[in-house]
mmCIF file of C-alpha atoms in Angstrom:
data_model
loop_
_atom_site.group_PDB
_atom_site.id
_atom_site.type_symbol
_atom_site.label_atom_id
_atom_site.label_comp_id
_atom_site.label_asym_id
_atom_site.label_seq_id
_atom_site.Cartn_x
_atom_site.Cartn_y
_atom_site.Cartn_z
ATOM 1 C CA UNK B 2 -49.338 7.981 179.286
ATOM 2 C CA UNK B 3 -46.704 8.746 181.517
ATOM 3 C CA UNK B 4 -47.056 8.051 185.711
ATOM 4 C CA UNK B 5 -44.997 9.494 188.574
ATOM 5 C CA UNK B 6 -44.623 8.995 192.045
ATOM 6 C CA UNK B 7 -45.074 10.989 194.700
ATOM 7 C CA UNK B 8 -41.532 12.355 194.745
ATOM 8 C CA UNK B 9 -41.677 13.361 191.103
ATOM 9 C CA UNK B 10 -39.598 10.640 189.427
ATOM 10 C CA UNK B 11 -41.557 8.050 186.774
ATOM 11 C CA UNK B 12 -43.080 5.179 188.084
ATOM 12 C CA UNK B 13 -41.246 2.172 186.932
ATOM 13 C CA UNK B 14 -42.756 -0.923 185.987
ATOM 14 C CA UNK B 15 -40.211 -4.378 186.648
ATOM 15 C CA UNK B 16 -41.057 -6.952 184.557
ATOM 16 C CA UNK B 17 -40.486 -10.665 186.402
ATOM 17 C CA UNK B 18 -39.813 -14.026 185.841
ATOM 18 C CA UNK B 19 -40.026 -16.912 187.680
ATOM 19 C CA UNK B 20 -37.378 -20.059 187.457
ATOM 20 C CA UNK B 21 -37.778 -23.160 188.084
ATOM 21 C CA UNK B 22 -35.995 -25.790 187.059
ATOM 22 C CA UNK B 23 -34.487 -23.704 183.868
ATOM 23 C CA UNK B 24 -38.206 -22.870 183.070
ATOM 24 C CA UNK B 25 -39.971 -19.703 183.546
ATOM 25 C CA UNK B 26 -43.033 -20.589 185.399
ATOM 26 C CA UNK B 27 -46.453 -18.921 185.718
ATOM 27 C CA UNK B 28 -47.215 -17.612 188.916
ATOM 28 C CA UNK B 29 -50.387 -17.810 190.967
ATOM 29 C CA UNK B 30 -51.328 -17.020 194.451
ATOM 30 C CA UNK B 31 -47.460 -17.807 196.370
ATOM 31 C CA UNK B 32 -48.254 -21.330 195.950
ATOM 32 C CA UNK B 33 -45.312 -22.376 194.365
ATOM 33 C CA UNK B 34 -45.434 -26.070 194.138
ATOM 34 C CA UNK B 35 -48.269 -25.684 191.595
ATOM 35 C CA UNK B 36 -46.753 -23.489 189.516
ATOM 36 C CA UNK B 37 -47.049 -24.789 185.942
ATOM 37 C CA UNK B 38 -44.327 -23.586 182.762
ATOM 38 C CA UNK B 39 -45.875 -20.132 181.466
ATOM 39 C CA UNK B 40 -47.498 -20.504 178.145
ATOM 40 C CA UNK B 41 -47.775 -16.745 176.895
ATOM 41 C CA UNK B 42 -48.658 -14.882 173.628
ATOM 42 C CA UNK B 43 -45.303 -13.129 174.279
ATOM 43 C CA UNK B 44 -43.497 -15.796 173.151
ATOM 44 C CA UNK B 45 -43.211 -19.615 172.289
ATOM 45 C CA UNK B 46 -41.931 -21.477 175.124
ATOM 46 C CA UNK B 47 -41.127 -21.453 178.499
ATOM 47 C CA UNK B 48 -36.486 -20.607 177.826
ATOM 48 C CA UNK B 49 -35.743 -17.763 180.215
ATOM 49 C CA UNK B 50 -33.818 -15.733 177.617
ATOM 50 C CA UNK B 51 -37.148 -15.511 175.484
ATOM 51 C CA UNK B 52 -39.461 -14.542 178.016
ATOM 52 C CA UNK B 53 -37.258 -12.208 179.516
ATOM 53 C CA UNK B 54 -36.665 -10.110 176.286
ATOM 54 C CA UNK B 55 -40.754 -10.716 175.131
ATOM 55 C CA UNK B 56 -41.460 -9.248 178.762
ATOM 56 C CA UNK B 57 -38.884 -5.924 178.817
ATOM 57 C CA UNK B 58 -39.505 -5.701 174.656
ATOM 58 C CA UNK B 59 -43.419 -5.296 175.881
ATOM 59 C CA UNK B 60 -43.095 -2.567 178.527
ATOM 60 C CA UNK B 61 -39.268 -1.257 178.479
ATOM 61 C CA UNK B 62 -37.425 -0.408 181.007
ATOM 62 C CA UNK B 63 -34.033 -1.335 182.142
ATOM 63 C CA UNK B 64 -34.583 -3.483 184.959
ATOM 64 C CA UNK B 65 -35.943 -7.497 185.500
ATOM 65 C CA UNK B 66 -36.449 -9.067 188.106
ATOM 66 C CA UNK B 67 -35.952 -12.869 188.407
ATOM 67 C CA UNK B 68 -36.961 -15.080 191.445
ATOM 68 C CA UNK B 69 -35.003 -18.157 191.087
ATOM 69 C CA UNK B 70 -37.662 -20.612 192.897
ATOM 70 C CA UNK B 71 -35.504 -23.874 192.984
ATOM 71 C CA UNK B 72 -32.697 -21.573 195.412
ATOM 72 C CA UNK B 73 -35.039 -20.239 197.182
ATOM 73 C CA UNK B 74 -37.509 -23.200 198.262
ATOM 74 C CA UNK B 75 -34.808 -25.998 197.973
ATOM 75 C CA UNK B 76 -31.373 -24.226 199.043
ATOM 76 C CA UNK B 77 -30.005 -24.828 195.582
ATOM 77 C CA UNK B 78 -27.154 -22.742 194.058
ATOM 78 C CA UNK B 79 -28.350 -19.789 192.193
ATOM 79 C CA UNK B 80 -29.172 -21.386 188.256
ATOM 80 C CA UNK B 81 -26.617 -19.202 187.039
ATOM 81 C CA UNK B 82 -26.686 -20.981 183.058
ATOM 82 C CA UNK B 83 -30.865 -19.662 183.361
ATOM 83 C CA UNK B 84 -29.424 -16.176 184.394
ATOM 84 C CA UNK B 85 -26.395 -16.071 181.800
ATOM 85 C CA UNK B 86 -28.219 -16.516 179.279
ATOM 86 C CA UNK B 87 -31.104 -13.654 180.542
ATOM 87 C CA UNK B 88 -28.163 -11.532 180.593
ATOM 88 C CA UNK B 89 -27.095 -12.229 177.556
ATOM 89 C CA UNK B 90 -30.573 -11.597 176.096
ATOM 90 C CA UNK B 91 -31.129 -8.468 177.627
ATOM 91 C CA UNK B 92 -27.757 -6.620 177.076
ATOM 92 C CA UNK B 93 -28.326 -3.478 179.337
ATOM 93 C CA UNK B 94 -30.681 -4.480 182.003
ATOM 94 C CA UNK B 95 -29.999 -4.822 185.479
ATOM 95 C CA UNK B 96 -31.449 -8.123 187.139
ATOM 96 C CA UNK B 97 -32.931 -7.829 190.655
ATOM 97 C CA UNK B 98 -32.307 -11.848 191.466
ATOM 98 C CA UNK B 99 -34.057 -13.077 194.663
ATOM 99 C CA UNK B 100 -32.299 -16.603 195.195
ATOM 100 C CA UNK B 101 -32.793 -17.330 198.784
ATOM 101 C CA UNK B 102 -30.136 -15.779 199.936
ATOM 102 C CA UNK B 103 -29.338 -16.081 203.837
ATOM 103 C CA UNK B 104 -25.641 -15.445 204.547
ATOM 104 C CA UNK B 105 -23.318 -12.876 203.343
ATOM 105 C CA UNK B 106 -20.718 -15.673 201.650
ATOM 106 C CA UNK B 107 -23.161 -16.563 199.594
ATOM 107 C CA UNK B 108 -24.502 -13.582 198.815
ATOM 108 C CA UNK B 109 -21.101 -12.070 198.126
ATOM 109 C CA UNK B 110 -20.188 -15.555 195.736
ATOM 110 C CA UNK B 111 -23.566 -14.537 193.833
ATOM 111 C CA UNK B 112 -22.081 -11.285 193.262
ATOM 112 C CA UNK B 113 -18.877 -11.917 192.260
ATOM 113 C CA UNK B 114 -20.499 -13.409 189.071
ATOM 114 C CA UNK B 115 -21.865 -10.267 187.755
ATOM 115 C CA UNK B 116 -24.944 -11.463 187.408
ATOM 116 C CA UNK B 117 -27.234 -9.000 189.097
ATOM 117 C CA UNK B 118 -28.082 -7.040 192.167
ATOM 118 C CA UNK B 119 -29.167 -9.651 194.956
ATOM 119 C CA UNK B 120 -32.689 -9.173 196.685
ATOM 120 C CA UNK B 121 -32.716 -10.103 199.785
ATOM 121 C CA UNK B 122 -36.327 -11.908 200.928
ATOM 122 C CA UNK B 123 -37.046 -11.230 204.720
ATOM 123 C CA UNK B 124 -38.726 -14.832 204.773
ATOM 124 C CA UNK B 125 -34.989 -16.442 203.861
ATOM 125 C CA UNK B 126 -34.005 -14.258 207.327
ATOM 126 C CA UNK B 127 -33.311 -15.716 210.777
ATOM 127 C CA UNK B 128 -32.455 -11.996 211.612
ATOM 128 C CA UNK B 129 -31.273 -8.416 210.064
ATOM 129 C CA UNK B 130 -27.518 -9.524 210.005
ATOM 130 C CA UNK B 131 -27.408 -9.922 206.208
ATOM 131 C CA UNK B 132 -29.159 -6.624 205.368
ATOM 132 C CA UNK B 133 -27.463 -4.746 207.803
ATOM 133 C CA UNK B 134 -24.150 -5.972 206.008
ATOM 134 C CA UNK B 135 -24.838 -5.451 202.506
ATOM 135 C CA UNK B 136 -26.740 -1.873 202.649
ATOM 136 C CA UNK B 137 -27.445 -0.379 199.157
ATOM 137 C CA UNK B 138 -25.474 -3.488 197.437
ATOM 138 C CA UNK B 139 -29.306 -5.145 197.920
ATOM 139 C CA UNK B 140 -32.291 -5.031 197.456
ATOM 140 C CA UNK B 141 -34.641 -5.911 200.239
ATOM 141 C CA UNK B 142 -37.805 -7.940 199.675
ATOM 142 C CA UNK B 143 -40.537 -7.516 202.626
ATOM 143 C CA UNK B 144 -42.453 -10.671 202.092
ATOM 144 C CA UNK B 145 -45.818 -11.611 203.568
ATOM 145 C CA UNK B 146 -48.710 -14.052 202.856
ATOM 146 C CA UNK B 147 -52.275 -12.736 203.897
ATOM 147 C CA UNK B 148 -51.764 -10.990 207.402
ATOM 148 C CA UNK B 149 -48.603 -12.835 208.046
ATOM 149 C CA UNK B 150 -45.527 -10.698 207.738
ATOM 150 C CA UNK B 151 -42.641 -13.258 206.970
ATOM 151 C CA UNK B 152 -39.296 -13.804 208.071
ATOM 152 C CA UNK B 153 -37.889 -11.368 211.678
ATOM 153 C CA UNK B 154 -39.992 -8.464 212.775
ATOM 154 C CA UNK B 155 -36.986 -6.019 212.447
ATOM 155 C CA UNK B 156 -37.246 -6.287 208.849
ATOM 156 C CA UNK B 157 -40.307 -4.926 208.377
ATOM 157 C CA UNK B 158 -40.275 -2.534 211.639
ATOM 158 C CA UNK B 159 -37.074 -0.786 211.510
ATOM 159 C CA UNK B 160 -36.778 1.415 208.183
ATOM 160 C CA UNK B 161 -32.753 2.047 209.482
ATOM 161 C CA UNK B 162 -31.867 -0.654 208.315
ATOM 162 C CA UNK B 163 -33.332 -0.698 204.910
ATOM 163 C CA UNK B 164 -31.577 -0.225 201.780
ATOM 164 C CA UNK B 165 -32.710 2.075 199.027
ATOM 165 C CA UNK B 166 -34.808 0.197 197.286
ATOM 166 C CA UNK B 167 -36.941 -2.156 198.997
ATOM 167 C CA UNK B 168 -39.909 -4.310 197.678
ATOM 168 C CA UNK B 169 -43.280 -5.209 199.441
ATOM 169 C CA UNK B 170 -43.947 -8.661 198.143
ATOM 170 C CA UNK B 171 -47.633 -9.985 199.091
ATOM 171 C CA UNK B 172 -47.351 -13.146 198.249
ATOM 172 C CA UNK B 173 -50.848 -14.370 198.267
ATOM 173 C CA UNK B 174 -51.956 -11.868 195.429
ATOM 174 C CA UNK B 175 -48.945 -12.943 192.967
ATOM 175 C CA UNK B 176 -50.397 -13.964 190.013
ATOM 176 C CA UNK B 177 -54.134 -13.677 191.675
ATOM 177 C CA UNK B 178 -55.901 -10.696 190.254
ATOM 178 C CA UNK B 179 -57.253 -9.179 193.318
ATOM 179 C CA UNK B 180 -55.154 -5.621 193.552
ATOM 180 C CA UNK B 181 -52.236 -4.453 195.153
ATOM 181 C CA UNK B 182 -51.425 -3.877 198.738
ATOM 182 C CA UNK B 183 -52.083 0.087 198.866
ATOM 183 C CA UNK B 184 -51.919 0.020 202.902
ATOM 184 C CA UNK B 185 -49.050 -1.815 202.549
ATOM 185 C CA UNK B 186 -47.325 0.087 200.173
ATOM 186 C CA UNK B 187 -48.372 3.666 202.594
ATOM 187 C CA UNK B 188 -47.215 1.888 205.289
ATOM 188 C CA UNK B 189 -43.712 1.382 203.649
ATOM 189 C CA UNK B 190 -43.376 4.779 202.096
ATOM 190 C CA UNK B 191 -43.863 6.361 205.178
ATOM 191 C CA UNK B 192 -41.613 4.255 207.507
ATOM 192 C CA UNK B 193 -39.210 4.585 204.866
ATOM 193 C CA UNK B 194 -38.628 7.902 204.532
ATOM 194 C CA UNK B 195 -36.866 8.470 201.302
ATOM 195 C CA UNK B 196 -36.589 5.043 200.312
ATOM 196 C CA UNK B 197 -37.797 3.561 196.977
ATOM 197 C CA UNK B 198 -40.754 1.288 197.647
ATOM 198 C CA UNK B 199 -41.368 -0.953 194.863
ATOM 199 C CA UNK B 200 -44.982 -3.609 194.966
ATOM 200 C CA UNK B 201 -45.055 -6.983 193.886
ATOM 201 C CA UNK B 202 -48.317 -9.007 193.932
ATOM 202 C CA UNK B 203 -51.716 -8.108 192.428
ATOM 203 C CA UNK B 204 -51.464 -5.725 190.118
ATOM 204 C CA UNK B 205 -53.694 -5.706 187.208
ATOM 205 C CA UNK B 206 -53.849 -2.660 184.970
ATOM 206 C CA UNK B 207 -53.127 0.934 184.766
ATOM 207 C CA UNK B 208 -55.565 1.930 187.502
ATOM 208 C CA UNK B 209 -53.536 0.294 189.648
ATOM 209 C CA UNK B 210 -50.176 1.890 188.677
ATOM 210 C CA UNK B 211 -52.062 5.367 189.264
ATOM 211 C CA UNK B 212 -52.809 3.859 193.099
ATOM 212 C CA UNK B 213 -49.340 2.566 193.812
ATOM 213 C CA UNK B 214 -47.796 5.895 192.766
ATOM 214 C CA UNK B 215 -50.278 7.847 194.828
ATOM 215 C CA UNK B 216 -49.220 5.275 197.456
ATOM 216 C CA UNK B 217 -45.993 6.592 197.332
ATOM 217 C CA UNK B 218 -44.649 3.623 195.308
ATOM 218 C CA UNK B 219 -41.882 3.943 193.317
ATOM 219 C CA UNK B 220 -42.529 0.871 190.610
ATOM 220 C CA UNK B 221 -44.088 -1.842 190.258
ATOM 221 C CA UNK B 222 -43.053 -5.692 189.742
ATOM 222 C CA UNK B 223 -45.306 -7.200 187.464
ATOM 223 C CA UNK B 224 -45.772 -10.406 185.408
ATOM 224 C CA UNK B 225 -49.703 -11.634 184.900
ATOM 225 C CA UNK B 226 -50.719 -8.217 183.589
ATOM 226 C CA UNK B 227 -47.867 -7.766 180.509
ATOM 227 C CA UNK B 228 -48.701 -11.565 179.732
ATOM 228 C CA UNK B 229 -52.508 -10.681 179.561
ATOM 229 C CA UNK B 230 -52.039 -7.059 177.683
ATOM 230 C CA UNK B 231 -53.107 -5.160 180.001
ATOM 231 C CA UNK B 232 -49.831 -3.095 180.865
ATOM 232 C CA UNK B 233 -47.871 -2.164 177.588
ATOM 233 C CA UNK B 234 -45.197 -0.223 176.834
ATOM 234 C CA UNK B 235 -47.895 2.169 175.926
ATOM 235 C CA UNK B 236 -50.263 2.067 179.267
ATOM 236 C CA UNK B 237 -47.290 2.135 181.378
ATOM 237 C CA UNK B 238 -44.876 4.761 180.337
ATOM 238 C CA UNK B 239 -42.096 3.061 181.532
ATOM 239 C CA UNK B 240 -39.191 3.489 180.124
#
């Protein structure tokens, strides 16, 4: 069962993970402090590496996106031993890596270790500075928790700015079940213009992949639903 977008191309489905403190973590809602060590059929254990392959080996695809939770709610460096050894799991796949980042000498350290493509989360923003500066070397993250759009308005107002891919995270429906943001996702393929416009939060099953891609959404980042069974390499298409 193959999806596609609005523009033609496949819908792709990003499998994530969530660090924290070398764990992957299970996560529910945006609230981060509570979120426990994953326990999954997937795989035994909570070691980065193994979830990472269990969660591209279920759906395929090339891509995985990692959201280093330690970086970005304490400042820490980037766990970079967490992401080597993802990397070295999944030999071919490009990691979208959301660390907090706030300031292009950080950003550019990150990337000197070849360790993925840096997502940049408007709520780590104090203004557009650091998107403006790294273009299509990022990937921007438009994050917001119920009706509150974090981090500066320009983020989320002014599509000139974007990159080419750009993610609408809704925080509150992470983990929760409840379905994504369609609105959110029109709104964002519309201002975009061209732009890839990838959904992260809420989504549970292929129904929902059918929405986002008559949304006008590009992919999909998705955790809850490949743990449960409910997306498969078989449902989704992805590849």
């Amino acid at each position: 069962m193959s999806h596609g977008s609005e523009r033609g191309s496949p819908f792709r489905l990003i499998p994530v993970i969530d660090l924290r403190r070398g764990q992957v973590v299970r996560a529910r809602a945006g609230e981060r402090d509570a979120y426990a060590p994953i326990d999954t059929p997937l795989a035994r254990g909570s070691a980065p590496a193994d979830i990472a392959r269990a969660l591209l080996d279920a759906v395929g695809g090339d891509r995985l996106y990692v959201a280093d939770l330690d970086a970005i709610m304490e400042g820490a460096e980037p766990d970079r031993a967490s992401l080597e050894a993802v990397a070295c799991a999944c030999p071919g796949v490009t990691l979208w890596v959301d660390a907090g980042f706030s300031d292009l000498p950080g950003t550019e350290r990150f990337g000197r270790l070849g360790l993925g493509r840096p997502v940049i989360g408007s709520e780590s923003q104090h203004d557009a500075g650091l998107v403006r500066a790294l273009g299509d070397r990022a990937v921007l993250s438009l994050d917001s928790r119920g009706t509150e759009r974090l981090g500066p308005d320009a983020l989320h107002d002014d599509a000139r700015i974007w990159p080419e891919d750009v993610i609408v995270m809704t925080l509150a429906r992470v983990g929760a079940g409840t379905g994504p943001d369609l609105s959110g996702i029109s709104r964002a393929a519309a201002l975009g213009q061209g732009r890839r416009i990838y959904a992260a939060g809420g989504v549970r099953g292929p129904q929902d992949v059918e929405d986002l891609a008559r949304a006008g959404a590009a992919g999909a980042l998705v955790a809850s639903a490949i743990h449960d069974g409910r997306l498969s390499r078989t449902l989704s298409g992805s590849g």
